[in-house]
Amino acid sequence: MVKYVRDGAWRESSEEFFKKIGFAGPARYYTRQLMNQTLLKLAKADPRICFVSAEGSPPESYEAAGIHRYRVMGFGIAEANTVLAASGLAKEGLIPVYSTMSWLLGRSYNNIFQSICTDNLNVKFLMSARGWAGGGGSHHEINDIAFMRCIPQILIMAPADTVELVKMITAGLKYHGATFIRIFGQPVPNLFEEDYPFQMGKAFTIRKGNDVTIISFGTELWRSLVASDILAKEGVEARVINMNTIKPIDEDAIIKAAEETGAIVTAEDHSVIGGLGEAVAHVLVKNQPVPMDMVGVRDRYSQSTYDKQGGWAILEKAYNLTADDIVAASQKTINRKKTKNIK
Amino acid sequence: MIDEAKVKDLEAKAKQIRRDIMVQLVGAGGGHPGPSLSIVEICTALYFSHAKLDPKNPTWEDRDRIVLGKAHACETIYACLARRGYFSPEILPTYKHFGSILQGHADAWATVGLEYSGGSLGQGLGFALGLALAARIKTPYNVMRQAPDYKYRIFCICGDGETMEGDIWEAAMSASSYKLPNLINIVDYNQFSASMATSSGGQSVDLEPIVEKWRAFGWWVTEVDGHNIRQLLETLQMADNIPTKPKCIIAHTVKGKGIPYFEQTHVHMPDVSKELYDKVIDTVY
């Protein structure tokens, strides 16, 4: 087992995990609580940090934590203006944090492109996937990486569990430049120990193996570990890599994995177009082309489901994001590797 | 009272700025003479009189901030920055040349003295709002006056066509909700957008009643002859004394003002050849 990874954590159900830590609510509230705790702690230590929102928490809740109300600014249901104001705040040396859902950034895309990333304005976008499940297709982030990746001077990261979430937010707020952190909205098991050495821009291998490499992030990472358990029963040892930074991507880790394992699978809660898969393919094709397959939403719109109906279990099956999909993709690439069937 | 000698001096500067615009246009083979010429007096009043600036210290914390929302009218700002001492006027003919510090639309990363990188319209006002809110955070609060002791102001220059963009009105609602007194928006009401008059009926949107619109959004509003420097200075001074509202100055202007050829043709983005330059350069008034 790899150091810093909690062996077998992905076999534990989220109910067991929450019972253990003494938390009673749904997973996404736990994530949000943790996020807010982290942000308040950082904001108390650094007076440049301020908060912008389109209909977010009122200043009173921040004042209770010692953050002056001028540092908490709401802009009503006006996401474009919220981002514009954040860019002005960043120009003045402040560090505005905008917690939102990534599909809303489409409304501000023009400004993110022509101003925020152009001038390396220090705006922090914490995008939580709260919309997945009940929200329906309009609320599901399946193409946000695609429309962000192609902007120069942008930093895009995604944590795989709550330990990585806290470290990523802390590192992201220290970094100077437009920062996008894509945060899960569904229950994820805790994969990492508290002393996990998270590093921005550096992939982390969480399982050793040489038959195939599964490169993943966020909510697909623990599913990749479940998949690798299934593959291990068939005698296939998968390397699993946490690509927590999608841009700039860790090219060396990808090339090394291709050289040493000869078969790559990517897995992401995102369209197969424009996301992690294509980012990895870009590196492989230029440097070390090997059989490759991508697990992700297959360029389709998604639909609603709700927690009591089965929530994530329904969505992951409907949109090909299950551990079984990762297993199938792995087997396919290994066969191509074996038969050298690279058409 | 505003000194007549100062007004005359600024009018002479405005004429020089118009010549500098032509130098940039011929250097680049074209540009935006119409929209640039209509804001010459506004910019002259700001850069050479009303705004607190230090060209030797472009990031001076207490400087007035000037945001050009209509970033295509950058020719005017570049001329003002050069004549104000941010960089040498000899750079003006390199406008739009590859590698020049003078980009085709105002870009803060390229040009010293610019605050905002623009191009797509309607977004400068929201950015200016952010600057104004940052001032509120950073400025010491005066307990007696129950307000921060603002040391500097934020000016935004918008085109009238630009105020068709929804982002403008999001920012307008927010600025007045925050009662920000340190934000002054100047609308260059030259009655034209790129291809048509702003009152084209079914072809575009009618901006009238423009004063009532800004007032309804909670701003202090006044109108001014945008080519009368004395009026502009007096209005800007008046605006400084309004305590708890953002201010909007609707400046009535003429697209292409100051060069008869461009006043008559209303053209937005023409080619400018050496021949045209020679023809119009001495008609600047």
XYZ file of C-alpha atoms in Angstrom:
628
model
C 0.000 0.000 0.000
C 1.134 3.543 -0.674
C 2.140 5.788 2.212
C -0.390 8.557 3.029
C -3.285 6.594 1.496
C -5.764 5.019 3.929
C -5.761 1.401 2.832
C -9.239 0.173 2.011
C -10.882 3.526 2.658
C -12.816 3.233 -0.588
C -14.429 0.050 0.637
C -15.978 1.917 3.557
C -19.409 3.349 2.936
C -19.994 7.023 3.533
C -22.512 6.212 6.284
C -19.803 4.355 8.178
C -17.408 7.234 7.649
C -19.828 9.849 8.857
C -20.815 7.734 11.834
C -17.140 7.474 12.728
C -16.529 11.233 12.614
C -19.843 11.974 14.311
C -21.462 13.903 11.457
C -25.184 13.456 10.882
C -26.066 15.438 7.742
C -25.735 14.735 4.031
C -22.236 14.640 2.639
C -22.370 17.873 0.742
C -23.144 19.843 3.899
C -20.121 18.318 5.553
C -17.975 19.384 2.613
C -19.369 22.891 2.681
C -18.853 23.128 6.447
C -15.247 22.067 6.067
C -14.711 24.500 3.211
C -16.138 27.392 5.232
C -14.097 26.485 8.293
C -10.930 26.443 6.210
C -11.750 29.732 4.486
C -12.587 31.525 7.721
C -9.362 30.354 9.298
C -7.355 31.578 6.301
C -9.292 34.866 6.155
C -8.643 35.630 9.801
C -4.929 35.173 9.213
C -4.779 37.136 5.940
C -6.760 40.413 5.798
C -6.518 40.521 2.013
C -8.946 37.623 1.708
C -12.536 38.715 1.062
C -15.698 36.958 -0.047
C -17.969 37.671 -2.975
C -21.206 35.908 -3.708
C -24.318 36.056 -5.803
C -26.814 35.395 -3.026
C -24.509 33.772 -0.507
C -24.078 33.862 3.247
C -24.819 37.168 4.968
C -21.989 39.238 6.512
C -23.258 38.475 10.028
C -22.130 34.865 9.828
C -18.625 36.045 8.947
C -18.563 38.789 11.580
C -19.158 36.146 14.216
C -15.876 34.621 13.040
C -14.051 37.946 13.204
C -14.192 38.937 9.537
C -15.216 42.598 9.049
C -18.480 42.926 7.140
C -16.896 45.072 4.416
C -14.951 41.969 3.427
C -18.139 40.060 2.653
C -19.927 41.339 -0.427
C -23.109 40.092 -2.020
C -24.189 41.028 -5.518
C -27.599 39.459 -5.768
C -28.528 37.068 -8.544
C -25.952 38.631 -10.832
C -23.111 36.201 -11.342
C -21.510 38.163 -14.160
C -21.299 41.283 -12.003
C -20.012 39.239 -9.069
C -17.061 38.103 -11.158
C -16.447 41.613 -12.510
C -16.413 43.049 -9.001
C -14.077 40.243 -7.899
C -11.687 41.189 -10.689
C -11.643 44.801 -9.499
C -11.024 43.696 -5.910
C -8.145 41.509 -7.055
C -6.653 44.390 -9.047
C -6.437 46.293 -5.751
C -4.382 43.574 -4.074
C -7.218 41.790 -2.284
C -7.933 38.065 -2.632
C -11.611 37.603 -3.471
C -13.061 34.126 -3.020
C -16.140 33.232 -5.050
C -17.917 30.011 -4.089
C -20.287 29.047 -6.833
C -21.169 26.298 -9.281
C -18.945 26.120 -12.308
C -21.643 26.229 -14.952
C -22.446 29.741 -13.708
C -18.994 30.825 -14.794
C -20.215 30.574 -18.346
C -21.944 33.888 -17.707
C -18.582 35.470 -16.947
C -16.472 33.639 -19.472
C -15.711 36.728 -21.531
C -14.369 38.571 -18.503
C -12.389 35.582 -17.233
C -10.750 35.367 -20.644
C -10.163 39.039 -21.503
C -9.343 40.406 -18.088
C -8.912 38.013 -15.164
C -6.514 35.490 -16.671
C -4.957 38.075 -19.008
C -3.799 40.178 -16.069
C -3.294 37.229 -13.669
C -5.855 38.736 -11.322
C -5.858 36.826 -8.063
C -9.477 35.654 -7.983
C -10.273 32.317 -6.329
C -13.155 30.354 -7.788
C -14.294 27.531 -5.516
C -16.749 25.604 -7.618
C -18.835 23.031 -5.864
C -20.868 20.478 -7.755
C -23.894 21.048 -5.575
C -26.100 20.861 -8.617
C -25.480 17.245 -9.527
C -28.437 15.021 -8.698
C -31.708 16.915 -8.349
C -30.759 19.932 -10.420
C -31.069 18.359 -13.830
C -28.969 18.866 -16.935
C -28.611 22.627 -16.579
C -27.031 22.204 -13.158
C -24.597 19.413 -13.930
C -21.030 20.452 -14.605
C -19.941 18.296 -17.493
C -18.007 20.760 -19.620
C -16.465 23.294 -17.252
C -12.937 21.954 -17.593
C -13.307 22.072 -21.354
C -14.127 25.754 -21.433
C -11.495 26.674 -18.858
C -8.550 24.570 -19.997
C -8.171 26.505 -23.204
C -7.587 29.812 -21.388
C -3.922 30.682 -20.913
C -2.550 31.468 -17.450
C -5.235 29.544 -15.591
C -4.858 27.117 -12.661
C -7.424 24.288 -12.438
C -7.439 21.782 -9.572
C -9.840 19.211 -8.137
C -9.565 17.493 -4.730
C -10.419 13.836 -4.288
C -11.400 13.902 -0.621
C -11.861 16.296 2.276
C -8.230 16.070 3.419
C -7.031 17.090 -0.036
C -9.791 19.726 -0.210
C -8.443 21.576 2.826
C -4.832 21.409 1.635
C -5.806 22.467 -1.883
C -7.781 25.497 -0.725
C -4.900 26.527 1.525
C -2.354 26.193 -1.284
C -4.688 27.788 -3.820
C -5.165 30.863 -1.678
C -1.405 31.275 -1.323
C -0.843 31.024 -5.083
C -1.002 34.298 -7.018
C -3.204 34.102 -10.100
C -6.671 33.046 -11.285
C -7.444 29.799 -9.470
C -10.276 27.356 -10.153
C -10.943 24.552 -7.674
C -13.580 22.008 -8.676
C -15.132 20.560 -5.514
C -17.227 17.417 -5.244
C -20.880 17.593 -4.239
C -21.364 13.904 -3.499
C -20.108 11.727 -0.648
C -16.510 10.604 -1.104
C -14.575 8.332 1.238
C -11.530 9.803 2.950
C -8.613 8.482 0.950
C -5.738 10.408 2.451
C -4.072 10.602 5.830
C -3.850 14.026 7.464
C -0.150 14.338 6.592
C -0.651 13.609 2.871
C 1.932 15.803 1.091
C -0.316 17.566 -1.410
C 1.596 19.607 -3.975
C 0.017 21.837 -6.597
C 0.898 20.709 -10.103
C 2.308 17.343 -9.005
C 0.391 14.134 -9.627
C 0.380 11.639 -6.738
C 0.497 7.896 -7.293
C -1.948 6.286 -4.869
C -1.620 2.704 -6.050
C 1.400 0.963 -7.534
C 1.080 -1.277 -10.546
C 2.462 -1.847 -14.027
C -0.273 -3.422 -16.169
C -2.315 -0.285 -16.789
C -2.468 3.248 -15.393
C -5.705 4.883 -14.329
C -5.340 8.662 -14.191
C -8.178 10.347 -12.354
C -9.191 13.102 -9.946
C -12.083 14.139 -7.721
C -15.052 11.828 -7.421
C -13.700 9.312 -9.909
C -10.508 8.689 -7.947
C -12.004 6.421 -5.291
C -14.003 4.680 -8.023
C -10.661 4.048 -9.741
C -9.476 2.302 -6.559
C -12.618 0.152 -6.471
C -11.956 -0.667 -10.126
C -8.352 -1.600 -9.366
C -9.560 -4.034 -6.646
C -11.740 -5.744 -9.284
C -8.866 -5.832 -11.757
C -6.515 -7.256 -9.097
C -8.836 -10.249 -8.707
C -8.162 -10.962 -12.393
C -4.428 -10.639 -11.872
C -4.189 -7.148 -13.327
C -2.271 -4.641 -11.216
C -3.337 -1.073 -12.007
C -1.321 2.008 -11.193
C -3.692 4.724 -9.999
C -2.603 8.348 -10.237
C -4.324 11.313 -8.619
C -4.040 14.092 -11.228
C -5.240 16.753 -8.805
C -4.073 19.603 -11.035
C -5.617 19.542 -14.491
C -3.864 22.668 -15.643
C -0.908 22.833 -15.590
C -0.963 19.069 -15.938
C 1.921 16.890 -14.674
C 3.277 15.777 -18.051
C 6.200 13.846 -16.571
C 3.908 11.578 -14.538
C 1.827 10.831 -17.648
C 4.826 10.072 -19.850
C 6.444 7.908 -17.164
C 3.191 5.974 -16.701
C 2.947 5.413 -20.463
C 6.541 4.223 -20.663
C 6.243 1.897 -17.680
C 2.704 0.523 -18.038
C 1.930 0.924 -21.745
C -1.823 1.472 -21.281
C -3.696 4.507 -19.930
C -7.278 5.051 -18.794
C -8.613 8.392 -17.629
C -11.690 8.798 -15.443
C -13.511 12.067 -14.719
C -16.957 13.389 -13.787
C -16.883 15.474 -16.924
C -17.513 15.063 -20.624
C -15.017 12.955 -22.559
C -14.640 16.070 -24.684
C -12.226 18.704 -23.458
C -11.502 17.380 -19.978
C -8.822 15.346 -18.271
C -8.989 12.661 -20.949
C -8.113 14.983 -23.790
C -5.496 16.752 -21.673
C -3.770 13.417 -21.041
C -4.199 12.329 -24.670
C -2.519 15.559 -25.776
C 0.566 14.684 -23.737
C 0.613 11.042 -24.833
C 0.164 11.616 -28.529
C 3.012 14.136 -28.573
C 5.406 12.090 -26.467
C 4.497 8.449 -25.918
C 1.383 7.267 -27.711
C -0.031 4.148 -26.072
C -3.484 2.565 -26.117
C -5.765 4.846 -24.202
C -9.414 5.018 -23.199
C -11.483 7.693 -21.472
C -14.180 7.244 -18.877
C -16.497 10.226 -18.620
C -19.854 11.537 -19.696
C -20.166 10.553 -23.333
C -21.100 13.942 -24.786
C -24.685 13.716 -23.571
C -26.921 15.947 -21.540
C -27.853 14.584 -18.134
C -31.084 14.451 -16.199
C -32.366 14.804 -12.657
C -32.440 12.238 -9.955
C -32.934 12.721 -6.241
C -31.337 11.264 -3.142
C -34.196 9.017 -2.046
C -34.471 7.606 -5.541
C -30.875 6.440 -5.340
C -29.075 9.628 -6.271
C -25.521 9.011 -7.355
C -26.012 5.317 -7.966
C -28.471 6.135 -10.739
C -26.423 8.950 -12.261
C -23.120 7.114 -12.287
C -24.727 4.185 -14.091
C -26.662 6.338 -16.548
C -23.633 8.425 -17.480
C -20.957 5.733 -17.530
C -19.006 6.898 -14.497
C -18.966 3.657 -12.462
C -16.021 1.573 -11.291
C -17.257 -1.080 -13.749
C -16.861 1.413 -16.588
C -13.288 2.007 -15.468
C -12.675 -1.748 -15.308
C -14.040 -2.234 -18.829
C -11.929 0.606 -20.188
C -8.825 -0.832 -18.493
C -9.391 -4.279 -19.938
C -9.910 -2.791 -23.372
C -6.655 -0.872 -23.333
C -4.716 -3.824 -21.955
C -6.020 -5.992 -24.796
C -4.966 -3.381 -27.302
C -1.578 -3.216 -25.647
C -1.230 -7.002 -25.844
C -2.342 -7.344 -29.435
C -0.594 -4.136 -30.458
C -3.928 -3.216 -31.979
C -3.263 0.470 -32.466
C -5.300 1.452 -35.525
C -14.364 79.106 -9.808
C -12.479 77.682 -12.707
C -9.752 79.830 -14.137
C -10.279 80.902 -17.783
C -6.578 80.486 -18.463
C -6.754 76.898 -17.286
C -9.726 76.206 -19.572
C -7.841 77.684 -22.557
C -4.823 75.569 -21.711
C -6.921 72.413 -21.531
C -8.604 73.251 -24.838
C -5.181 73.529 -26.436
C -4.240 70.172 -24.905
C -7.439 68.661 -26.325
C -6.414 69.805 -29.789
C -3.003 68.181 -29.296
C -4.694 64.950 -28.177
C -6.734 64.965 -31.385
C -3.560 65.288 -33.434
C -2.023 62.460 -31.420
C -5.045 60.295 -32.223
C -4.449 60.904 -35.919
C -0.759 59.980 -35.523
C -1.780 56.654 -33.999
C -4.407 56.017 -36.668
C -2.063 56.553 -39.581
C 0.650 54.548 -37.794
C -1.715 51.601 -37.529
C -3.495 52.116 -40.831
C -6.826 52.491 -39.075
C -8.593 52.510 -35.752
C -11.584 54.047 -34.021
C -11.510 57.778 -34.710
C -15.225 58.343 -34.106
C -15.443 56.937 -30.569
C -11.984 58.188 -29.633
C -12.619 61.776 -30.724
C -15.897 62.022 -28.812
C -14.189 61.471 -25.438
C -11.262 63.878 -25.930
C -12.566 66.653 -23.676
C -13.700 64.149 -21.046
C -10.243 62.581 -20.942
C -8.459 65.932 -21.100
C -10.482 67.166 -18.135
C -9.637 64.008 -16.186
C -6.010 63.395 -17.083
C -4.839 67.011 -17.060
C -6.926 68.543 -14.317
C -9.483 66.702 -12.252
C -7.850 63.336 -11.598
C -5.114 62.919 -9.032
C -2.294 61.116 -10.823
C 1.456 60.643 -10.587
C 2.962 59.450 -13.878
C 6.252 58.732 -12.140
C 4.412 56.425 -9.751
C 1.673 54.671 -11.715
C 0.751 52.328 -8.849
C 0.600 55.096 -6.225
C -1.965 53.810 -3.755
C -3.841 57.140 -3.511
C -4.114 57.767 -7.247
C -7.507 58.248 -8.878
C -8.357 55.178 -10.951
C -9.610 55.663 -14.509
C -11.295 52.675 -16.171
C -11.916 52.807 -19.910
C -14.963 50.583 -20.344
C -15.100 51.411 -24.056
C -11.649 49.995 -24.568
C -11.702 50.556 -28.331
C -11.348 54.300 -27.681
C -7.901 53.603 -26.279
C -6.317 55.986 -28.819
C -7.466 58.895 -26.670
C -6.204 57.375 -23.438
C -2.828 56.506 -24.980
C -2.437 60.103 -26.138
C -3.386 61.406 -22.695
C -1.003 59.004 -20.944
C 1.826 60.027 -23.260
C 1.254 63.762 -22.873
C 0.798 63.354 -19.110
C 4.249 61.743 -18.906
C 3.612 58.007 -18.465
C 5.631 57.236 -21.587
C 7.147 59.097 -24.513
C 4.834 60.454 -27.245
C 7.334 58.970 -29.704
C 5.757 55.597 -28.953
C 2.346 56.680 -30.269
C 3.039 55.785 -33.945
C 3.641 52.162 -32.857
C -0.033 51.756 -31.946
C -1.168 48.195 -32.810
C 2.291 47.212 -34.059
C 3.304 43.734 -32.933
C 5.230 44.061 -29.652
C 4.042 47.601 -28.996
C 2.980 48.655 -25.525
C -0.073 50.146 -27.240
C -2.508 47.321 -27.969
C -5.549 47.545 -30.253
C -7.864 47.639 -27.234
C -6.740 48.958 -23.862
C -4.747 46.200 -22.111
C -3.452 46.829 -18.599
C -0.686 44.279 -18.962
C 0.817 46.162 -21.901
C 0.483 49.838 -21.078
C 1.677 51.619 -17.953
C -1.092 53.774 -16.483
C -4.008 51.547 -17.530
C -6.108 49.842 -14.858
C -8.279 47.530 -16.926
C -7.905 45.108 -19.837
C -10.947 45.445 -22.047
C -12.218 44.781 -25.506
C -15.627 43.247 -24.964
C -18.020 45.919 -23.779
C -20.094 46.377 -20.670
C -17.588 44.949 -18.211
C -15.581 48.006 -17.186
C -18.253 49.333 -14.836
C -18.368 46.085 -12.823
C -14.586 46.137 -12.613
C -14.745 49.773 -11.452
C -17.316 48.677 -8.870
C -14.769 46.157 -7.582
C -12.146 48.888 -7.335
C -14.601 51.059 -5.397
C -15.436 48.224 -2.990
C -11.740 47.552 -2.460
C -11.331 51.220 -1.514
C -14.114 50.765 1.019
C -12.234 47.827 2.567
C -8.827 49.487 2.552
C -9.766 53.028 3.587
C -9.795 53.960 7.279
C -13.319 54.517 8.586
C -14.214 57.937 9.970
C -16.454 57.348 12.974
C -17.674 60.971 13.073
C -18.698 60.998 9.422
C -19.872 57.382 9.569
C -18.096 56.681 6.303
C -14.611 55.840 5.076
C -12.330 58.832 4.433
C -11.863 58.026 0.790
C -8.528 59.257 -0.536
C -9.189 58.599 -4.203
C -11.983 58.217 -6.719
C -12.780 55.695 -9.408
C -13.822 57.045 -12.820
C -15.342 54.838 -15.481
C -15.884 55.933 -19.078
C -18.638 54.015 -20.901
C -19.919 54.308 -24.400
C -23.633 54.925 -24.839
C -23.894 51.866 -27.065
C -22.020 50.008 -24.345
C -24.886 50.684 -21.924
C -26.988 48.294 -23.966
C -25.024 45.488 -22.281
C -26.781 43.809 -19.332
C -23.587 43.716 -17.279
C -23.746 47.529 -17.050
C -27.072 47.403 -15.269
C -26.016 44.622 -12.892
C -23.129 46.849 -11.837
C -25.391 49.915 -11.688
C -27.826 48.201 -9.308
C -25.022 46.963 -7.116
C -23.165 50.294 -6.918
C -26.218 52.193 -5.726
C -27.175 49.382 -3.318
C -23.750 49.847 -1.770
C -24.245 53.658 -1.794
C -20.709 54.081 -3.087
C -19.816 57.782 -3.309
C -16.353 57.154 -4.750
C -17.546 55.858 -8.144
C -18.168 58.217 -11.060
C -19.399 56.883 -14.385
C -19.231 59.070 -17.480
C -21.403 58.024 -20.398
C -20.129 59.188 -23.774
C -23.534 59.903 -25.303
C -22.472 60.368 -28.912
C -25.735 58.872 -30.200
C -24.035 56.087 -32.151
C -22.814 52.582 -31.583
C -20.632 50.787 -34.146
C -22.997 50.734 -37.064
C -26.098 52.648 -36.218
C -27.663 55.463 -34.287
C -28.656 54.549 -30.765
C -32.188 55.639 -31.519
C -32.678 53.459 -34.559
C -36.069 52.214 -33.530
C -36.407 48.638 -34.656
C -32.754 48.197 -35.620
C -31.163 48.735 -32.242
C -32.354 49.702 -28.784
C -33.475 53.169 -27.846
C -31.497 54.430 -24.870
C -33.965 57.209 -24.013
C -34.920 58.175 -21.403
C -31.267 57.699 -20.490
C -31.125 60.126 -17.543
C -34.228 58.630 -15.940
C -32.812 55.142 -16.343
C -29.682 55.903 -14.330
C -31.676 57.838 -11.767
C -34.080 54.909 -11.379
C -31.080 52.682 -10.697
C -30.196 54.914 -7.740
C -27.439 57.078 -9.199
C -27.006 60.825 -8.960
C -27.282 61.899 -12.589
C -26.539 65.056 -14.481
C -26.098 66.007 -18.107
C -23.321 68.050 -19.585
C -21.985 69.234 -22.927
C -19.227 66.665 -23.314
C -17.101 69.028 -25.400
C -17.242 71.985 -23.027
C -14.252 71.701 -20.755
C -15.452 74.333 -18.272
C -18.786 72.519 -17.887
C -17.036 69.178 -17.489
C -14.752 70.492 -14.752
C -17.630 72.148 -12.898
C -19.743 69.003 -13.151
C -16.930 66.789 -11.930
C -16.416 69.103 -8.968
C -20.147 69.059 -8.218
C -20.113 65.254 -8.349
C -17.376 65.147 -5.723
C -19.755 66.691 -3.219
C -22.557 64.139 -3.497
C -22.144 61.941 -0.411
C -24.000 58.657 -0.586
C -24.594 57.784 -4.205
C -22.534 56.779 -7.176
C -22.581 59.463 -9.848
C -23.377 59.271 -13.522
C -22.497 62.089 -15.866
C -24.268 61.868 -19.206
C -21.929 63.717 -21.539
C -23.584 64.840 -24.768
C -20.952 64.396 -27.438
C -20.489 64.128 -31.162
C -18.961 61.033 -32.675
C -15.798 62.146 -34.477
C -15.806 65.570 -32.817
C -12.937 67.877 -33.628
C -12.191 66.644 -37.138
C -14.922 67.629 -39.650
C -14.246 64.656 -41.916
C -15.029 62.184 -39.109
C -17.923 64.235 -37.733
C -19.597 64.043 -41.104
C -18.960 60.420 -41.947
C -19.871 58.801 -38.542
C -17.720 55.893 -39.546
C -16.669 53.619 -36.677
C -13.501 51.836 -37.722
C -12.173 53.173 -41.035
C -8.852 52.623 -42.727
C -6.619 55.644 -42.328
C -4.074 56.111 -45.081
C -1.286 58.643 -45.302
C -3.445 60.507 -47.822
C -6.351 60.746 -45.404
C -4.005 61.780 -42.605
C -2.552 64.581 -44.716
C -6.040 65.656 -45.702
C -7.430 65.944 -42.167
C -4.524 66.635 -39.827
C -4.721 70.392 -40.193
C -8.513 70.489 -39.977
C -8.336 69.583 -36.267
C -10.131 72.286 -34.291
